[in-house]
mmCIF file of C-alpha atoms in Angstrom:
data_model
loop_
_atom_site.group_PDB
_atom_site.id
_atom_site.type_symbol
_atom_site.label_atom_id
_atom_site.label_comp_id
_atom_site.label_asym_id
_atom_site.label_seq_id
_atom_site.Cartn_x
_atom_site.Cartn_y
_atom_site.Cartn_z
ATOM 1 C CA UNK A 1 -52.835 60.179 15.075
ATOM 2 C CA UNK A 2 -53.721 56.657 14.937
ATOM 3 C CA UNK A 3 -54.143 56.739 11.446
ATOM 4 C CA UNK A 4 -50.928 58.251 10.691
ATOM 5 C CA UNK A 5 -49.014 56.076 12.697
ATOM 6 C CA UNK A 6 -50.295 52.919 10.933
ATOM 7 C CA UNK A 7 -49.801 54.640 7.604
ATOM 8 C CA UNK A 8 -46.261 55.154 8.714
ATOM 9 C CA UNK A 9 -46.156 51.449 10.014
ATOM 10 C CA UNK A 10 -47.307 49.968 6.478
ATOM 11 C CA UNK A 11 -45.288 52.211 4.510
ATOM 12 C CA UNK A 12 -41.620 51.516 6.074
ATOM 13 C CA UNK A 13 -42.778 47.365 6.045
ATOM 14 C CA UNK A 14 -43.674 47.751 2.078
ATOM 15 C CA UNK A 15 -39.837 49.437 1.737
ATOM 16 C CA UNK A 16 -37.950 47.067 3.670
ATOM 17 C CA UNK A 17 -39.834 44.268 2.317
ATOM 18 C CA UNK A 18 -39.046 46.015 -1.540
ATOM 19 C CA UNK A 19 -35.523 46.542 -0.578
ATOM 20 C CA UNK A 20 -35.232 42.876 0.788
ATOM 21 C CA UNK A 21 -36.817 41.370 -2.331
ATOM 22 C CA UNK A 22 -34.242 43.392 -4.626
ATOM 23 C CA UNK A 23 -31.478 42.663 -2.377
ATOM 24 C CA UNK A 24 -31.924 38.738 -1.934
ATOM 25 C CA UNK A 25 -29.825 36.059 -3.427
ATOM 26 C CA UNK A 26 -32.147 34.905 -6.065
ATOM 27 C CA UNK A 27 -31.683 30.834 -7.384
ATOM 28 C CA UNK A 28 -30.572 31.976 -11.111
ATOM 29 C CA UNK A 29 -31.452 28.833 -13.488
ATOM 30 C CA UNK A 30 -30.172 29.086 -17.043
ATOM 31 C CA UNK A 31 -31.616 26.407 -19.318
ATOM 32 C CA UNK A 32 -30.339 25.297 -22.845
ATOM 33 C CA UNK A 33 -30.006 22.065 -25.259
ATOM 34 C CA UNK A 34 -26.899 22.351 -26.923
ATOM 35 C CA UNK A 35 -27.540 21.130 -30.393
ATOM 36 C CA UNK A 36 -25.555 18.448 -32.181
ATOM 37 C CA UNK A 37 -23.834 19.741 -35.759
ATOM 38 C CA UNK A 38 -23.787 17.956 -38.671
ATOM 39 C CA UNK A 39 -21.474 17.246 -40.912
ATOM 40 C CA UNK A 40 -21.513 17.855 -45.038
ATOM 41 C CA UNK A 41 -24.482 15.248 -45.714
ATOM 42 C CA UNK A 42 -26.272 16.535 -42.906
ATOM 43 C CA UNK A 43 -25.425 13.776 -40.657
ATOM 44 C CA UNK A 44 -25.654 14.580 -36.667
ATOM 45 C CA UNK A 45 -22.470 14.714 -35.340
ATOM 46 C CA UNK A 46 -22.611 13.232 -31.341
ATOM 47 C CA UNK A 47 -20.073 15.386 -29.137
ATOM 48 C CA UNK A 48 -19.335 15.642 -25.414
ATOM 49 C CA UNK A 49 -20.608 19.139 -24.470
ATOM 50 C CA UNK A 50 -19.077 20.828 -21.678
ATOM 51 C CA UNK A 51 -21.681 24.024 -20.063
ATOM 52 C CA UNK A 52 -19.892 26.278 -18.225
ATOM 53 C CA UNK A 53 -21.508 29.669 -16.057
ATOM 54 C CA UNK A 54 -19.417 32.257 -15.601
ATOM 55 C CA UNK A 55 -20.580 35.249 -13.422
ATOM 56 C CA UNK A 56 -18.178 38.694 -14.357
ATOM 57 C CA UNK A 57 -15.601 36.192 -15.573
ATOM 58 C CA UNK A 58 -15.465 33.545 -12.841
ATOM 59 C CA UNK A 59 -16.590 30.091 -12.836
ATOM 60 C CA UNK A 60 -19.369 28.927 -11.357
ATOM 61 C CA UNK A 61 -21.045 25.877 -12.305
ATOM 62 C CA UNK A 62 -19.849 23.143 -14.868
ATOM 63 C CA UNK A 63 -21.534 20.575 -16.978
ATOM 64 C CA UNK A 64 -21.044 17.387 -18.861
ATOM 65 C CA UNK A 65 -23.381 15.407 -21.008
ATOM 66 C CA UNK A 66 -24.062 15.010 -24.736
ATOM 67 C CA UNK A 67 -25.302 17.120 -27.305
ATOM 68 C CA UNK A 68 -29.045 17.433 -27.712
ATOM 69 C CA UNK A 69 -29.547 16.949 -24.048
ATOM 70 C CA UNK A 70 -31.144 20.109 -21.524
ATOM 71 C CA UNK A 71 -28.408 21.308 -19.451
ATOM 72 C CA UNK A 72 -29.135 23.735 -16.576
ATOM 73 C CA UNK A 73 -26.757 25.372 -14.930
ATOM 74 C CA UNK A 74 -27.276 27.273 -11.544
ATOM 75 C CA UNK A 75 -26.338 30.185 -9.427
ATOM 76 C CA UNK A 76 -27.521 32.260 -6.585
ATOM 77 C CA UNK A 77 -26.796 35.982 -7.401
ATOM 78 C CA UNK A 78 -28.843 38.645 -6.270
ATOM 79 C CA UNK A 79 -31.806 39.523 -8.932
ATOM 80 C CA UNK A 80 -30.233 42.339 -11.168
ATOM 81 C CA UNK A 81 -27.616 40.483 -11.847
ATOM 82 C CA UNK A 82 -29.697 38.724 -14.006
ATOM 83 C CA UNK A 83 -30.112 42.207 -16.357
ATOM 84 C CA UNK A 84 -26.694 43.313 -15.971
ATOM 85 C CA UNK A 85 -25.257 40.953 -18.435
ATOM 86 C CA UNK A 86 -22.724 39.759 -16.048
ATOM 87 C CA UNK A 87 -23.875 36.084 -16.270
ATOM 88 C CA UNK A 88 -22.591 34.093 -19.505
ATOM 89 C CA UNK A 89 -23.057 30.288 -20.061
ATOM 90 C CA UNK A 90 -19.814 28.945 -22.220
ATOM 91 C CA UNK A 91 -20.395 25.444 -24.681
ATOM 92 C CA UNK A 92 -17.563 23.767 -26.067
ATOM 93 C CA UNK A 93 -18.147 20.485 -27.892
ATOM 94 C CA UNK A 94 -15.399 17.943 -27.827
ATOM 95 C CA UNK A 95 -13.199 16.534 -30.181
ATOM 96 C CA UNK A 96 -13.808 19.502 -32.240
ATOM 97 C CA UNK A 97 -12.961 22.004 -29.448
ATOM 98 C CA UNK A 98 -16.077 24.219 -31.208
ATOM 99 C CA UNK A 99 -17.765 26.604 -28.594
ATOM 100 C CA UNK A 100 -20.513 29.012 -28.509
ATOM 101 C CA UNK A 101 -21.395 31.646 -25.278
ATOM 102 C CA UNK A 102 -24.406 33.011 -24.300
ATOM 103 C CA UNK A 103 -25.216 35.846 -22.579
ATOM 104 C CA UNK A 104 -28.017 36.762 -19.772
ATOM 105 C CA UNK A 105 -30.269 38.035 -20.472
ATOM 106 C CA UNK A 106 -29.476 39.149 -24.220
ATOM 107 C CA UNK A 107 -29.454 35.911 -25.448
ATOM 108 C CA UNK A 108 -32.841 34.432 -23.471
ATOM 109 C CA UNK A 109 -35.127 33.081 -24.973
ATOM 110 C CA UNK A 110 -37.820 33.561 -22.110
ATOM 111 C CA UNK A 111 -36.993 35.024 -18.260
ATOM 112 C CA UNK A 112 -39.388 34.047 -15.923
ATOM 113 C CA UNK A 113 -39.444 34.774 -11.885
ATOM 114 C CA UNK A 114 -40.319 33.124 -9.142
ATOM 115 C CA UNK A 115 -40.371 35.455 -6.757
ATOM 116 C CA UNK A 116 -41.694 33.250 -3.646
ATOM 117 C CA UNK A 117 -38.952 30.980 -4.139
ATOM 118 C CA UNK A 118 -37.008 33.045 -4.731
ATOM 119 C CA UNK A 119 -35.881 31.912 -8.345
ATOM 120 C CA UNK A 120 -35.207 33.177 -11.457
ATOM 121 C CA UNK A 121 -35.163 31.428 -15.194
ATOM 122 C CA UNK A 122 -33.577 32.113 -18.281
ATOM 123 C CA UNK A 123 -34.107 30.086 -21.378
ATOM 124 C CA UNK A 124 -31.225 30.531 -23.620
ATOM 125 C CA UNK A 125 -31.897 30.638 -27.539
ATOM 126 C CA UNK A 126 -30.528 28.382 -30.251
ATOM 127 C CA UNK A 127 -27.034 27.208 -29.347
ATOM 128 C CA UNK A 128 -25.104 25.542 -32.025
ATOM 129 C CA UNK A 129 -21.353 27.069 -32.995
ATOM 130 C CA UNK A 130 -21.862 26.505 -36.749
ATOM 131 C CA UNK A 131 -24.878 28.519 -36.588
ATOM 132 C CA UNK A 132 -24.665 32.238 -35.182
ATOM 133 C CA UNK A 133 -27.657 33.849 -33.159
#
């Protein structure tokens, strides 16, 4: 009886800690270095970038540096929504009003979890709106 009690015990602590884990507001980091175009002689062209995140349409971190420089946007969204494709990260360079988006996860270069912190990272691939993916 014993036995079965503490079997009982362990397994409804492994489901609510499982359901708690799946459930929790994860610490979403999306990483990405906007790349600087060039012009016809292969030049670099030096823009203002703006990053935007946008979770199912609605903003939710901004942005501003120069090209070639790591941007990482944030948000805290519970963990699936990191596979749902709900999460999008917008770039628009300035003066030339060119923009690329990227989605999560499709367009991640490497996800990687943190799951005692709680945090999850996404890596985005190339960005650069003269070049497509």
């Amino acid at each position: 009886m014993k036995v079965l009690t503490m079997l009982i015990v362990f397994i409804t602590t492994l489901i609510v800690n499982i359901a708690s884990f799946y459930q929790a507001d994860f610490k979403i980091y999306v990483l990405g270095t906007p790349e600087c175009r060039t012009d016809s002689q292969g030049q670099k062209i030096f823009e203002n970038v703006t990053a935007e995140l946008f979770v199912r349409s609605q903003k939710v971190s901004t942005k501003f540096d120069v090209c070639d420089k790591k941007f990482t946007l944030t948000v805290e969204r519970p963990s699936h929504d990191m596979y749902l494709e709900v999460i999008k990260a917008k770039f628009t360079y300035q003066p030339s009003n060119k923009f690329c988006t990227r989605i999560v996860p499709q367009n991640c270069q490497t996800i990687a979890w943190d799951s005692s912190l709680f945090h999850g990272y996404c890596t985005l691939k190339r960005i650069n709106p003269d070049i497509p993916l």
